[in-house]
Short mmCIF file of C-alpha atoms in Angstrom, two decimals:
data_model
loop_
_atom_site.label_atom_id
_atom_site.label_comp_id
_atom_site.label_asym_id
_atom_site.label_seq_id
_atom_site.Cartn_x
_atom_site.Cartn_y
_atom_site.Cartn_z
CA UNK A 18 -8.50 -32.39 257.77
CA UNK A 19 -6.51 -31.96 260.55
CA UNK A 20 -3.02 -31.06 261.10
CA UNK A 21 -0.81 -34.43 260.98
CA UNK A 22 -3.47 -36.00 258.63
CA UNK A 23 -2.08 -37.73 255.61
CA UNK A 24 -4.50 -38.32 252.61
CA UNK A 25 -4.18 -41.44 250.42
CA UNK A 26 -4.89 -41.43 246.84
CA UNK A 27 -6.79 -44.45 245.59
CA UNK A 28 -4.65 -47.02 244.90
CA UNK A 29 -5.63 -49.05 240.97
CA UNK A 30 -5.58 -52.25 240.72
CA UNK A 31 -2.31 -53.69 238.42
CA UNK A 32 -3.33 -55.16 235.62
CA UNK A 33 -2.98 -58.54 235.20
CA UNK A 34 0.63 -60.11 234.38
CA UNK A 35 2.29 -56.31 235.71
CA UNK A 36 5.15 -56.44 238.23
CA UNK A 37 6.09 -60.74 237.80
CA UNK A 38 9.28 -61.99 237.21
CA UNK A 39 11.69 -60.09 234.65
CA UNK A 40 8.74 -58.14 233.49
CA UNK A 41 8.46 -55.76 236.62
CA UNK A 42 8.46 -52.54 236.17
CA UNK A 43 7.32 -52.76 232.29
CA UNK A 44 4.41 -52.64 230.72
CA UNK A 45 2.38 -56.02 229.44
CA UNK A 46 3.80 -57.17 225.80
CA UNK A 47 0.26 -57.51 224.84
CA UNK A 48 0.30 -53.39 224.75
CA UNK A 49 -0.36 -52.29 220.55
CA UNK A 50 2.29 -49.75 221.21
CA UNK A 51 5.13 -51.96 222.51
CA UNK A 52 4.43 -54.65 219.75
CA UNK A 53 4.69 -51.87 216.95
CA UNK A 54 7.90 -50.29 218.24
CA UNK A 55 9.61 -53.69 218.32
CA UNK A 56 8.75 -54.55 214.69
CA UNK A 57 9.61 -51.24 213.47
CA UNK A 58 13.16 -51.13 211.38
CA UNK A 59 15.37 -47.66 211.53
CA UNK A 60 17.18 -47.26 208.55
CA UNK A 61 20.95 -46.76 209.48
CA UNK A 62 23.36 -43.77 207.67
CA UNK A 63 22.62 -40.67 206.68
CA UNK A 64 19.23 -40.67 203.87
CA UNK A 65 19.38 -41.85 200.58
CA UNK A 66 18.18 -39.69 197.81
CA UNK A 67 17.88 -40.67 194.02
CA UNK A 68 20.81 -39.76 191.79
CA UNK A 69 20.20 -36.82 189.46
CA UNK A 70 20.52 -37.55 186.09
CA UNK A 71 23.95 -36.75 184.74
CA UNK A 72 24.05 -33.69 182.40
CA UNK A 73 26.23 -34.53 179.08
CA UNK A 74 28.81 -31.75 177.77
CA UNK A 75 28.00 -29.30 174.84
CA UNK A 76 29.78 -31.26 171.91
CA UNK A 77 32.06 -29.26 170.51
CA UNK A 78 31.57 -27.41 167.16
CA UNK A 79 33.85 -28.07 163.63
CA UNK A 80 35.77 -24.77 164.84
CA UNK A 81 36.61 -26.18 168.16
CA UNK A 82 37.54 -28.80 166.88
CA UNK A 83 39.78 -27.64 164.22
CA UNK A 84 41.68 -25.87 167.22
CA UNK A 85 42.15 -28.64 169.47
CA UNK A 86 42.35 -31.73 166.90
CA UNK A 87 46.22 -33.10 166.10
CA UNK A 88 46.30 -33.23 162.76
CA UNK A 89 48.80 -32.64 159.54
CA UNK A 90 47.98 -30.15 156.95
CA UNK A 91 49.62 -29.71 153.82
CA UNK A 92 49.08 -26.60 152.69
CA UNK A 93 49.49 -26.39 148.97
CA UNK A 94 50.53 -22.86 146.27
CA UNK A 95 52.58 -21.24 143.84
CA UNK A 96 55.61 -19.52 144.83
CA UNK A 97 53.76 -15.63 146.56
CA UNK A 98 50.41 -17.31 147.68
CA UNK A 99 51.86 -16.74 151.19
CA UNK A 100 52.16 -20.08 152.17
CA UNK A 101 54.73 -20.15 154.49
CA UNK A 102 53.54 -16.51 156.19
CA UNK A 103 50.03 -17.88 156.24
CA UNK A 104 51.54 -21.43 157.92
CA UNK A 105 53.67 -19.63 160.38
CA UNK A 106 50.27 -17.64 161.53
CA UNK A 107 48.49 -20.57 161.70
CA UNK A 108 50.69 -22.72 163.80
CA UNK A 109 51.60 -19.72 166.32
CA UNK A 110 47.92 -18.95 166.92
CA UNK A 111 46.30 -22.61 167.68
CA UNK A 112 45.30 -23.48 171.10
CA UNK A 113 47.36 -26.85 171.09
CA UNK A 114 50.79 -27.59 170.07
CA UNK A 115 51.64 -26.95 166.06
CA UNK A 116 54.99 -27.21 164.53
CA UNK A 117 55.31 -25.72 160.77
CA UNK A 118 57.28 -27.30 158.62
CA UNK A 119 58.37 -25.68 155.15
CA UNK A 120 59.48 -28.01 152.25
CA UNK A 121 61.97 -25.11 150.97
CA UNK A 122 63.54 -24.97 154.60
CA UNK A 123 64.47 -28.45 154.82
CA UNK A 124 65.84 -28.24 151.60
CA UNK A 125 68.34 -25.53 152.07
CA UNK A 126 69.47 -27.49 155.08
CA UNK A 127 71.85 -28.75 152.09
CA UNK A 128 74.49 -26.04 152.02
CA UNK A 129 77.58 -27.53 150.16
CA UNK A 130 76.10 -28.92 146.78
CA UNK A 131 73.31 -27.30 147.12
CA UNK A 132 70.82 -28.34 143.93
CA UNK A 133 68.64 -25.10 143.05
CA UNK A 134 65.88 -25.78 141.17
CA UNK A 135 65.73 -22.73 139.43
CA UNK A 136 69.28 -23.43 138.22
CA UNK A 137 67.61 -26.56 136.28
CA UNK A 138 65.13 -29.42 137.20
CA UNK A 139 67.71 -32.38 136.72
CA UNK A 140 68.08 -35.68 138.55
CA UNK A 141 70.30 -33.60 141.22
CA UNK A 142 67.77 -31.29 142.65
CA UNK A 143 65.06 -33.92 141.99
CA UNK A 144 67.06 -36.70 144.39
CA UNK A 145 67.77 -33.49 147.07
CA UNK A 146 63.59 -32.65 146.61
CA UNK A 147 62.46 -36.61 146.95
CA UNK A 148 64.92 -36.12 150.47
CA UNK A 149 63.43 -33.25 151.75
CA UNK A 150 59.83 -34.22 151.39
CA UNK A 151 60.77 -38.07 153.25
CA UNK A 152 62.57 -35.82 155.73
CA UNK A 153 59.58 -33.92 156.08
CA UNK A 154 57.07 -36.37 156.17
CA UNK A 155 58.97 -38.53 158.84
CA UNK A 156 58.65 -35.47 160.88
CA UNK A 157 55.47 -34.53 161.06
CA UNK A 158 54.44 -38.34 161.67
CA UNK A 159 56.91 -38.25 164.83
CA UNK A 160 55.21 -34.87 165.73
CA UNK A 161 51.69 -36.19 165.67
CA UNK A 162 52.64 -39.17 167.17
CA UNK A 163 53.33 -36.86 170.33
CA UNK A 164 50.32 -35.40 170.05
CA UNK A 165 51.78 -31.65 168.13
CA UNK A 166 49.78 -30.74 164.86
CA UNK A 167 51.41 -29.53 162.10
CA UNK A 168 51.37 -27.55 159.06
CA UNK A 169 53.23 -28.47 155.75
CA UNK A 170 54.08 -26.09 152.85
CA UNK A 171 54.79 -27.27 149.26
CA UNK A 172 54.71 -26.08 145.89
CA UNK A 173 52.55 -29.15 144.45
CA UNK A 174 51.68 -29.82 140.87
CA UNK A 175 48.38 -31.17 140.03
CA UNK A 176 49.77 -32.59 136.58
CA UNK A 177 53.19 -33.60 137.59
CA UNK A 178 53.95 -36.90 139.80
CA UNK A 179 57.26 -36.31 140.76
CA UNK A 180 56.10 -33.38 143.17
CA UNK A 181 52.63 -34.41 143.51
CA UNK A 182 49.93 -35.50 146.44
CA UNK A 183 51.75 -39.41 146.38
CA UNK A 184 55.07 -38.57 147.48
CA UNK A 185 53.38 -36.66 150.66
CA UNK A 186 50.38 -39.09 151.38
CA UNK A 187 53.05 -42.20 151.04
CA UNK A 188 55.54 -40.31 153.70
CA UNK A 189 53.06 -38.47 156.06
CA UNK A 190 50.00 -41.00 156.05
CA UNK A 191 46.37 -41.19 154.37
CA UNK A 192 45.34 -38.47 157.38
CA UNK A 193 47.11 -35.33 155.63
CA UNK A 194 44.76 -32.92 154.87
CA UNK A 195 45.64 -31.19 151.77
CA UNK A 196 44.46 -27.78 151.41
CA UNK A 197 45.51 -25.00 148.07
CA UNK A 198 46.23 -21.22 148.39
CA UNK A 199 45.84 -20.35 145.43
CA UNK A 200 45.47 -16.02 145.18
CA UNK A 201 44.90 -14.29 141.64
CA UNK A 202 47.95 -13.73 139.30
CA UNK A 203 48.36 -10.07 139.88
CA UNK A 204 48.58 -10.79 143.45
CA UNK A 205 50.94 -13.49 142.92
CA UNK A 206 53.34 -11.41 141.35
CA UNK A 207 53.25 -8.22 142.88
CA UNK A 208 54.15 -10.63 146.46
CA UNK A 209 56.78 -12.42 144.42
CA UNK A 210 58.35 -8.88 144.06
CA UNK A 211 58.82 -8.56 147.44
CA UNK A 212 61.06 -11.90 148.08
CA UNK A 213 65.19 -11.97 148.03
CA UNK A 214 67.53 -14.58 147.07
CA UNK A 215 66.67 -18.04 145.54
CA UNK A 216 62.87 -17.44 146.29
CA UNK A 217 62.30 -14.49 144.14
CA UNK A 218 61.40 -15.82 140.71
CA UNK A 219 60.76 -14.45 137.44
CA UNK A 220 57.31 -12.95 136.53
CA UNK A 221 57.35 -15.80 133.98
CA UNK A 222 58.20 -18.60 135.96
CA UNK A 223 55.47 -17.14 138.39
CA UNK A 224 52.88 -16.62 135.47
CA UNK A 225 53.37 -20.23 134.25
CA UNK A 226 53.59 -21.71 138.01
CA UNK A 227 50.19 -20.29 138.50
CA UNK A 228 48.62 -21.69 135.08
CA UNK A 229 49.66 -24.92 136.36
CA UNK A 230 48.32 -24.64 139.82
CA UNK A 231 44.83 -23.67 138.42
CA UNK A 232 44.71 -27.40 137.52
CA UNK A 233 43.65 -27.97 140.99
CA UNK A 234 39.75 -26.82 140.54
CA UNK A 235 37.99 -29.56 139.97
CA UNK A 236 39.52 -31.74 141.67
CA UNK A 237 37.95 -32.20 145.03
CA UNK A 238 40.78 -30.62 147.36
CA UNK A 239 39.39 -27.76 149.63
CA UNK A 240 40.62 -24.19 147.43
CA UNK A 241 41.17 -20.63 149.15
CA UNK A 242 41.60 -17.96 147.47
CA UNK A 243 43.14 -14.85 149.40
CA UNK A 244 43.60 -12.63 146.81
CA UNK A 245 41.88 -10.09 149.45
CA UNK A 246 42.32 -11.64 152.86
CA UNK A 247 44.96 -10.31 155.30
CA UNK A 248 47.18 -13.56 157.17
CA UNK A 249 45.19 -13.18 160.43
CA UNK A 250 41.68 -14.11 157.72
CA UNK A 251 43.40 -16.36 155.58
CA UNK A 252 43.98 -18.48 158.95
CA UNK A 253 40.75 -17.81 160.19
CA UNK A 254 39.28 -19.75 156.59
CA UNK A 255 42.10 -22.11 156.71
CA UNK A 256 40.77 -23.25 160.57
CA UNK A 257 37.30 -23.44 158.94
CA UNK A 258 38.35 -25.83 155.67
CA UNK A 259 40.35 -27.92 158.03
CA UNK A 260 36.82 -28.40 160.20
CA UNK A 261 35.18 -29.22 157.34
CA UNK A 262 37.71 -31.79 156.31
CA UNK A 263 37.96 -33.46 159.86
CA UNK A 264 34.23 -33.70 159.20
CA UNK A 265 34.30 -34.91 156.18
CA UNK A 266 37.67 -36.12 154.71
CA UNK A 267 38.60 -35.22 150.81
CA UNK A 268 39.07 -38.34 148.55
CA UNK A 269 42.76 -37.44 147.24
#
């Protein structure tokens, strides 16, 4: 081939339909490909997977749920069971809010006129007693109605009405949990000993406070006896009867 020679390349025939009209410069319809791409539907938004099945929380256990429930205890002794040191423990030590609340307290809010019970059980200190427990009872139901626990301490007779379980489940509500400290007699008295002023009684009145108390076996209420537990145990088995009776509520 010489210089100034072109050189054609064969020129193919269009196939039929190619080049008319609107469809120049596309290929036929008729083409597999261009039929399949038209039909074909793109999803839209990022891709869609499954949802993984949702993983429930550990329940909690009867101790966890002792510390976190709002409840009212009433924790029940004679005078030296360490009520009101083992109630004070207990209520400074839960993981939610916990107000104690001690019977005797409220009672010595009376200053004037005060009626002592160890003066004399008459109609006096009874009417200032009957006050004190409504007084106490109204409390702890506005305290659990905002959601703060709280503890309770009483001196209650099994055998005697007048300062029995009634009075307490009438003012605080059928939810109290009643619950007796109730340490040997030795014990008893030698922490009797150690109390001042109107709360230090005789080794007799102790001795026959106790005989009384011991009434309470038998009859269904939860019973801890910590003759040899230091406050920090005590409170560790009083969290534990309290689970027990959120699971399973005493018939008082």
């Amino acid at each position: 081939m010489g210089i100034g020679e072109l050189t054609l390349s064969p020129v193919l025939p269009l196939a039929p339909g190619y080049g008319k009209g609107h469809d120049r410069g596309r290929p036929p319809a008729s083409r597999p490909y261009e039929t399949e791409c038209h039909r074909m539907q793109y999803p839209v938004g990022p891709p869609t997977h499954p949802p993984m099945p949702a993983v429930p929380p550990p329940a909690p256990s009867q101790d966890a749920t002792a510390q976190t429930a709002a409840v009212a205890v009433l924790l029940i002794g004679p005078a030296g069971a360490g009520k009101t040191t083992v109630a004070r423990h207990w209520a400074d030590t839960r993981r939610v809010p916990t107000a104690h609340i001690s019977l005797d307290d409220v009672r010595e809010w009376v200053r004037s006129g005060f009626a002592d019970p160890q003066s004399g059980w008459n109609d006096h200190s009874e009417a200032q007693y009957r006050l004190a427990r409504r007084t106490c009872g109204f409390a702890a139901r506005n305290f659990l109605a905002n959601g703060i626990s709280c503890i309770l301490d009483d001196a209650v007779f099994p055998d005697r009405p007048v300062v029995g379980l009634g009075g307490w489940k009438r003012h605080v509500g059928p939810g109290l949990l009643p619950v007796v400290l109730l340490p040997g007699l030795e014990v008893v008295l030698e922490r009797n000993a150690e109390r001042s002023g109107n709360r230090r009684l005789s080794d007799e009145e102790v001795a026959r406070i106790h005989g009384r108390m011991a009434g309470w076996y038998g009859s269904g209420l939860p019973i801890i006896d910590n003759s040899q537990q230091d406050v920090t145990t005590t409170a560790r088995l009083l969290d534990d009867v309290v689970a027990r009776s959120l699971a399973s509520p005493p018939s008082w």
